[in-house]
Amino acid sequence: MNNRLTLISSKRNFILLMAFLLFFKVANTQTVSPAKSSFNISGNISGINNGTIMLAYPSGKKIIRDSSEIENGHFNFNGSVQSPVPAHLYLKGSKHQYAEQNINFYLENNSIIVSVNRDSMNSSKVFGSLSNNDKDSIEAILASYYDCLHALRSISNFASIHHLPSVLENLDKIYDTLPNVQRKLIVDYAFSHPDSYAITGQLDMVFTNDQTNLQLLKKVYDNFSAEVKESMEGNDIAALIKRMERVQIGNKAPDFSLPDENGKMVNFSSFKGKYILLDFWASWCVPCRAESPFLVKAFDKYKIKNFMIISVSMDVAKDKQKWIGAIQKDGMEWTNLSSLKGYEEEGVRQLYSVQGIPDNFLIDPSGKIIARGLRGDNLKKTLSQVIK
């Protein structure tokens, strides 16, 4: 009898417990705050009572710029973003293009608090943005990499001053491996954080600088959540993948038209049937100008063997005479083209997914890309193997 009563009592307690848990779950669900649809930035600056602070962030292809008056060291911004985006704050009238005069952070729809360090803007503290916390975590992981890079540069300077060629040679080997280390740190973080908006900017940077790992970037992108893929920076990664796919080795080189130094339009397709070295450079680019002697030697040797160089300059209109002067000084007696729009030229530069210069593509007579990024002795070696 007692055992039966105990069993009944246990069942009653279990039912009461389950009812309580169900009530708690429902009550808890009802009290969870919905995702915010707008942001509020509340900030303070010690030592500055009055003035104007600016907020800048991307929205589509536009940059939104907002301002807030500083009153007794306090300021406030309100607005909304579709997804977390990189943003920065700077004092009106400052040279805000310099990082040390910016507060760079991730803006998202939330209540965000900013504590401004007026003496070192970029060391200011930002609270309330989960994506900004994510950004800080990424920077902490990469800090040791940049410390290593800084140490190597110090050693390199020391070895150069004291004429230690063997040390410099070994350093070159280490430098060659560092991009792989940086890429691995970023990729590993991306794989383990598929909801990270902040890692997309790092991915864009590292894969733009080294476009030889298309398949790896695709795997990382495929691993992202739908929300990250649909974000502005997620779209940037998708666009980078498309650009990289277009100019992979073995693909047909995209056609284009650009004016030469005399303003005459030249069609790239008119050179079909030749070996072409499509060279991207600028008159102000020191590494580009250092490659000029190798290009001149290659052109002089192979121009009688169906070989042509087409150089596309990233110079701007106000520097047209500098561009023409560099062509003459460096002896670039081949086809030279430019829209004279610099990096704002989104046509050919984007078409060939060119970010940094110098960069080049070797194209065979059928119009197929057969090599990329040939510099110095590597250019000489490759041409000797390809052009007989």
GROMACS .gro file of N, CA, C and O in nm, residues 138-215:
model
  312
  138ILE      N    1   3.910   3.766  -3.421
  138ILE     CA    2   3.990   3.738  -3.541
  138ILE      C    3   4.122   3.813  -3.534
  138ILE      O    4   4.229   3.757  -3.563
  139GLU      N    5   4.116   3.940  -3.495
  139GLU     CA    6   4.238   4.020  -3.486
  139GLU      C    7   4.333   3.965  -3.381
  139GLU      O    8   4.456   3.970  -3.399
  140ALA      N    9   4.278   3.911  -3.272
  140ALA     CA   10   4.363   3.852  -3.168
  140ALA      C   11   4.435   3.728  -3.220
  140ALA      O   12   4.554   3.705  -3.190
  141ILE      N   13   4.366   3.648  -3.302
  141ILE     CA   14   4.427   3.528  -3.360
  141ILE      C   15   4.538   3.566  -3.457
  141ILE      O   16   4.644   3.502  -3.462
  142LEU      N   17   4.515   3.672  -3.534
  142LEU     CA   18   4.613   3.714  -3.635
  142LEU      C   19   4.726   3.798  -3.576
  142LEU      O   20   4.827   3.822  -3.645
  143ALA      N   21   4.712   3.841  -3.451
  143ALA     CA   22   4.813   3.929  -3.390
  143ALA      C   23   4.951   3.864  -3.389
  143ALA      O   24   5.052   3.928  -3.418
  144SER      N   25   4.956   3.734  -3.356
  144SER     CA   26   5.086   3.665  -3.350
  144SER      C   27   5.149   3.656  -3.488
  144SER      O   28   5.272   3.663  -3.502
  145TYR      N   29   5.065   3.641  -3.592
  145TYR     CA   30   5.116   3.638  -3.729
  145TYR      C   31   5.182   3.771  -3.764
  145TYR      O   32   5.293   3.775  -3.819
  146TYR      N   33   5.114   3.882  -3.731
  146TYR     CA   34   5.169   4.014  -3.763
  146TYR      C   35   5.292   4.045  -3.677
  146TYR      O   36   5.383   4.115  -3.722
  147ASP      N   37   5.295   3.994  -3.553
  147ASP     CA   38   5.415   4.010  -3.470
  147ASP      C   39   5.534   3.940  -3.535
  147ASP      O   40   5.646   3.993  -3.537
  148CYS      N   41   5.509   3.821  -3.589
  148CYS     CA   42   5.613   3.745  -3.658
  148CYS      C   43   5.661   3.820  -3.781
  148CYS      O   44   5.781   3.830  -3.807
  149LEU      N   45   5.567   3.875  -3.856
  149LEU     CA   46   5.601   3.951  -3.977
  149LEU      C   47   5.686   4.073  -3.942
  149LEU      O   48   5.785   4.102  -4.010
  150HIS      N   49   5.648   4.142  -3.836
  150HIS     CA   50   5.723   4.260  -3.793
  150HIS      C   51   5.865   4.221  -3.751
  150HIS      O   52   5.962   4.292  -3.784
  151ALA      N   53   5.878   4.109  -3.679
  151ALA     CA   54   6.010   4.063  -3.635
  151ALA      C   55   6.099   4.028  -3.755
  151ALA      O   56   6.218   4.060  -3.757
  152LEU      N   57   6.039   3.963  -3.856
  152LEU     CA   58   6.115   3.927  -3.975
  152LEU      C   59   6.163   4.050  -4.051
  152LEU      O   60   6.275   4.052  -4.104
  153ARG      N   61   6.080   4.152  -4.054
  153ARG     CA   62   6.120   4.275  -4.122
  153ARG      C   63   6.236   4.341  -4.048
  153ARG      O   64   6.327   4.398  -4.112
  154SER      N   65   6.235   4.334  -3.916
  154SER     CA   66   6.346   4.391  -3.837
  154SER      C   67   6.475   4.315  -3.866
  154SER      O   68   6.582   4.375  -3.882
  155ILE      N   69   6.464   4.182  -3.874
  155ILE     CA   70   6.582   4.100  -3.905
  155ILE      C   71   6.632   4.131  -4.046
  155ILE      O   72   6.752   4.140  -4.071
  156SER      N   73   6.537   4.148  -4.138
  156SER     CA   74   6.573   4.178  -4.277
  156SER      C   75   6.648   4.311  -4.286
  156SER      O   76   6.748   4.323  -4.357
  157ASN      N   77   6.600   4.412  -4.213
  157ASN     CA   78   6.667   4.542  -4.212
  157ASN      C   79   6.808   4.529  -4.155
  157ASN      O   80   6.903   4.588  -4.206
  158PHE      N   81   6.820   4.452  -4.048
  158PHE     CA   82   6.951   4.430  -3.985
  158PHE      C   83   7.046   4.361  -4.082
  158PHE      O   84   7.163   4.401  -4.097
  159ALA      N   85   6.995   4.256  -4.150
  159ALA     CA   86   7.079   4.180  -4.243
  159ALA      C   87   7.120   4.266  -4.363
  159ALA      O   88   7.232   4.252  -4.415
  160SER      N   89   7.031   4.356  -4.406
  160SER     CA   90   7.064   4.444  -4.519
  160SER      C   91   7.172   4.544  -4.480
  160SER      O   92   7.267   4.568  -4.556
  161ILE      N   93   7.160   4.602  -4.361
  161ILE     CA   94   7.258   4.700  -4.314
  161ILE      C   95   7.395   4.638  -4.297
  161ILE      O   96   7.497   4.698  -4.332
  162HIS      N   97   7.397   4.516  -4.247
  162HIS     CA   98   7.525   4.450  -4.216
  162HIS      C   99   7.569   4.352  -4.325
  162HIS      O  100   7.661   4.272  -4.302
  163HIS      N  101   7.503   4.358  -4.440
  163HIS     CA  102   7.544   4.280  -4.558
  163HIS      C  103   7.556   4.130  -4.525
  163HIS      O  104   7.663   4.071  -4.530
  164LEU      N  105   7.442   4.071  -4.491
  164LEU     CA  106   7.437   3.928  -4.458
  164LEU      C  107   7.349   3.857  -4.560
  164LEU      O  108   7.232   3.829  -4.535
  165PRO      N  109   7.402   3.829  -4.679
  165PRO     CA  110   7.320   3.772  -4.788
  165PRO      C  111   7.258   3.637  -4.755
  165PRO      O  112   7.147   3.607  -4.799
  166SER      N  113   7.330   3.553  -4.679
  166SER     CA  114   7.275   3.421  -4.647
  166SER      C  115   7.151   3.433  -4.558
  166SER      O  116   7.056   3.356  -4.571
  167VAL      N  117   7.153   3.532  -4.467
  167VAL     CA  118   7.037   3.555  -4.381
  167VAL      C  119   6.919   3.602  -4.465
  167VAL      O  120   6.805   3.555  -4.448
  168LEU      N  121   6.946   3.694  -4.557
  168LEU     CA  122   6.840   3.745  -4.643
  168LEU      C  123   6.780   3.635  -4.730
  168LEU      O  124   6.659   3.631  -4.753
  169GLU      N  125   6.865   3.544  -4.777
  169GLU     CA  126   6.817   3.433  -4.860
  169GLU      C  127   6.724   3.343  -4.781
  169GLU      O  128   6.618   3.300  -4.831
  170ASN      N  129   6.762   3.314  -4.656
  170ASN     CA  130   6.676   3.230  -4.572
  170ASN      C  131   6.546   3.302  -4.536
  170ASN      O  132   6.440   3.239  -4.527
  171LEU      N  133   6.555   3.433  -4.516
  171LEU     CA  134   6.434   3.510  -4.487
  171LEU      C  135   6.336   3.506  -4.603
  171LEU      O  136   6.214   3.500  -4.584
  172ASP      N  137   6.388   3.512  -4.726
  172ASP     CA  138   6.302   3.505  -4.844
  172ASP      C  139   6.220   3.376  -4.846
  172ASP      O  140   6.102   3.376  -4.883
  173LYS      N  141   6.284   3.266  -4.804
  173LYS     CA  142   6.214   3.137  -4.800
  173LYS      C  143   6.101   3.139  -4.697
  173LYS      O  144   5.993   3.085  -4.719
  174ILE      N  145   6.130   3.205  -4.583
  174ILE     CA  146   6.027   3.215  -4.478
  174ILE      C  147   5.913   3.305  -4.526
  174ILE      O  148   5.795   3.273  -4.508
  175TYR      N  149   5.948   3.417  -4.588
  175TYR     CA  150   5.846   3.509  -4.639
  175TYR      C  151   5.753   3.439  -4.737
  175TYR      O  152   5.632   3.465  -4.740
  176ASP      N  153   5.808   3.349  -4.818
  176ASP     CA  154   5.728   3.278  -4.918
  176ASP      C  155   5.622   3.189  -4.854
  176ASP      O  156   5.518   3.161  -4.915
  177THR      N  157   5.648   3.143  -4.732
  177THR     CA  158   5.554   3.053  -4.664
  177THR      C  159   5.449   3.130  -4.582
  177THR      O  160   5.344   3.074  -4.550
  178LEU      N  161   5.478   3.256  -4.549
  178LEU     CA  162   5.389   3.330  -4.460
  178LEU      C  163   5.247   3.348  -4.513
  178LEU      O  164   5.151   3.338  -4.436
  179PRO      N  165   5.228   3.377  -4.643
  179PRO     CA  166   5.089   3.388  -4.692
  179PRO      C  167   5.008   3.261  -4.668
  179PRO      O  168   4.888   3.269  -4.642
  180ASN      N  169   5.074   3.146  -4.676
  180ASN     CA  170   5.004   3.019  -4.650
  180ASN      C  171   4.960   3.010  -4.503
  180ASN      O  172   4.852   2.959  -4.473
  181VAL      N  173   5.046   3.061  -4.413
  181VAL     CA  174   5.014   3.060  -4.270
  181VAL      C  175   4.895   3.151  -4.243
  181VAL      O  176   4.800   3.114  -4.174
  182GLN      N  177   4.901   3.272  -4.299
  182GLN     CA  178   4.792   3.367  -4.281
  182GLN      C  179   4.661   3.311  -4.336
  182GLN      O  180   4.556   3.319  -4.270
  183ARG      N  181   4.666   3.254  -4.455
  183ARG     CA  182   4.546   3.199  -4.516
  183ARG      C  183   4.488   3.086  -4.430
  183ARG      O  184   4.366   3.078  -4.412
  184LYS      N  185   4.574   2.999  -4.375
  184LYS     CA  186   4.526   2.888  -4.294
  184LYS      C  187   4.455   2.938  -4.167
  184LYS      O  188   4.350   2.885  -4.129
  185LEU      N  189   4.510   3.039  -4.102
  185LEU     CA  190   4.447   3.095  -3.982
  185LEU      C  191   4.308   3.148  -4.014
  185LEU      O  192   4.212   3.124  -3.941
  186ILE      N  193   4.297   3.218  -4.126
  186ILE     CA  194   4.169   3.278  -4.165
  186ILE      C  195   4.069   3.171  -4.210
  186ILE      O  196   3.952   3.173  -4.170
  187VAL      N  197   4.115   3.075  -4.288
  187VAL     CA  198   4.027   2.969  -4.338
  187VAL      C  199   3.978   2.881  -4.223
  187VAL      O  200   3.860   2.846  -4.217
  188ASP      N  201   4.068   2.846  -4.131
  188ASP     CA  202   4.028   2.763  -4.016
  188ASP      C  203   3.920   2.833  -3.934
  188ASP      O  204   3.824   2.770  -3.888
  189TYR      N  205   3.937   2.963  -3.915
  189TYR     CA  206   3.837   3.038  -3.838
  189TYR      C  207   3.703   3.040  -3.914
  189TYR      O  208   3.597   3.023  -3.853
  190ALA      N  209   3.709   3.060  -4.044
  190ALA     CA  210   3.587   3.065  -4.124
  190ALA      C  211   3.511   2.932  -4.120
  190ALA      O  212   3.388   2.930  -4.106
  191PHE      N  213   3.584   2.822  -4.129
  191PHE     CA  214   3.519   2.690  -4.123
  191PHE      C  215   3.452   2.666  -3.988
  191PHE      O  216   3.345   2.604  -3.981
  192SER      N  217   3.513   2.713  -3.881
  192SER     CA  218   3.458   2.688  -3.748
  192SER      C  219   3.359   2.796  -3.704
  192SER      O  220   3.296   2.783  -3.599
  193HIS      N  221   3.342   2.901  -3.785
  193HIS     CA  222   3.247   3.008  -3.753
  193HIS      C  223   3.165   3.041  -3.878
  193HIS      O  224   3.181   3.147  -3.940
  194PRO      N  225   3.074   2.952  -3.918
  194PRO     CA  226   2.997   2.974  -4.042
  194PRO      C  227   2.901   3.093  -4.035
  194PRO      O  228   2.850   3.136  -4.137
  195ASP      N  229   2.879   3.147  -3.914
  195ASP     CA  230   2.790   3.263  -3.899
  195ASP      C  231   2.867   3.394  -3.887
  195ASP      O  232   2.808   3.498  -3.854
  196SER      N  233   2.997   3.390  -3.912
  196SER     CA  234   3.081   3.508  -3.894
  196SER      C  235   3.074   3.601  -4.015
  196SER      O  236   3.111   3.565  -4.126
  197TYR      N  237   3.025   3.723  -3.992
  197TYR     CA  238   3.028   3.825  -4.095
  197TYR      C  239   3.167   3.886  -4.105
  197TYR      O  240   3.213   3.922  -4.213
  198ALA      N  241   3.235   3.896  -3.989
  198ALA     CA  242   3.363   3.966  -3.984
  198ALA      C  243   3.474   3.895  -4.059
  198ALA      O  244   3.566   3.959  -4.110
  199ILE      N  245   3.468   3.763  -4.069
  199ILE     CA  246   3.577   3.690  -4.135
  199ILE      C  247   3.572   3.708  -4.287
  199ILE      O  248   3.673   3.688  -4.355
  200THR      N  249   3.458   3.751  -4.340
  200THR     CA  250   3.447   3.764  -4.486
  200THR      C  251   3.544   3.868  -4.541
  200THR      O  252   3.600   3.850  -4.649
  201GLY      N  253   3.564   3.976  -4.467
  201GLY     CA  254   3.658   4.078  -4.513
  201GLY      C  255   3.801   4.026  -4.520
  201GLY      O  256   3.876   4.057  -4.613
  202GLN      N  257   3.839   3.944  -4.422
  202GLN     CA  258   3.972   3.883  -4.421
  202GLN      C  259   3.987   3.785  -4.537
  202GLN      O  260   4.092   3.779  -4.602
  203LEU      N  261   3.882   3.708  -4.563
  203LEU     CA  262   3.884   3.614  -4.675
  203LEU      C  263   3.901   3.687  -4.807
  203LEU      O  264   3.980   3.647  -4.893
  204ASP      N  265   3.824   3.794  -4.824
  204ASP     CA  266   3.831   3.873  -4.947
  204ASP      C  267   3.973   3.923  -4.970
  204ASP      O  268   4.027   3.916  -5.080
  205MET      N  269   4.036   3.973  -4.863
  205MET     CA  270   4.171   4.026  -4.874
  205MET      C  271   4.271   3.918  -4.912
  205MET      O  272   4.347   3.933  -5.009
  206VAL      N  273   4.271   3.806  -4.840
  206VAL     CA  274   4.377   3.707  -4.859
  206VAL      C  275   4.362   3.633  -4.992
  206VAL      O  276   4.461   3.600  -5.058
  207PHE      N  277   4.238   3.608  -5.036
  207PHE     CA  278   4.219   3.537  -5.162
  207PHE      C  279   4.229   3.630  -5.283
  207PHE      O  280   4.258   3.585  -5.393
  208THR      N  281   4.204   3.758  -5.263
  208THR     CA  282   4.227   3.854  -5.370
  208THR      C  283   4.376   3.866  -5.397
  208THR      O  284   4.420   3.876  -5.512
  209ASN      N  285   4.457   3.865  -5.291
  209ASN     CA  286   4.602   3.876  -5.305
  209ASN      C  287   4.665   3.749  -5.359
  209ASN      O  288   4.773   3.752  -5.417
  210ASP      N  289   4.600   3.635  -5.338
  210ASP     CA  290   4.650   3.508  -5.389
  210ASP      C  291   4.533   3.430  -5.448
  210ASP      O  292   4.457   3.367  -5.375
  211GLN      N  293   4.518   3.437  -5.580
  211GLN     CA  294   4.401   3.380  -5.646
  211GLN      C  295   4.426   3.240  -5.701
  211GLN      O  296   4.362   3.197  -5.796
  212THR      N  297   4.516   3.168  -5.638
  212THR     CA  298   4.550   3.033  -5.686
  212THR      C  299   4.473   2.924  -5.613
  212THR      O  300   4.492   2.806  -5.640
  213ASN      N  301   4.385   2.962  -5.519
  213ASN     CA  302   4.316   2.861  -5.437
  213ASN      C  303   4.164   2.877  -5.448
  213ASN      O  304   4.094   2.890  -5.348
  214LEU      N  305   4.116   2.876  -5.570
  214LEU     CA  306   3.973   2.895  -5.596
  214LEU      C  307   3.889   2.789  -5.527
  214LEU      O  308   3.787   2.820  -5.464
  215GLN      N  309   3.927   2.662  -5.538
  215GLN     CA  310   3.846   2.554  -5.481
  215GLN      C  311   3.834   2.566  -5.329
  215GLN      O  312   3.729   2.536  -5.271
   0.00000   0.00000   0.00000
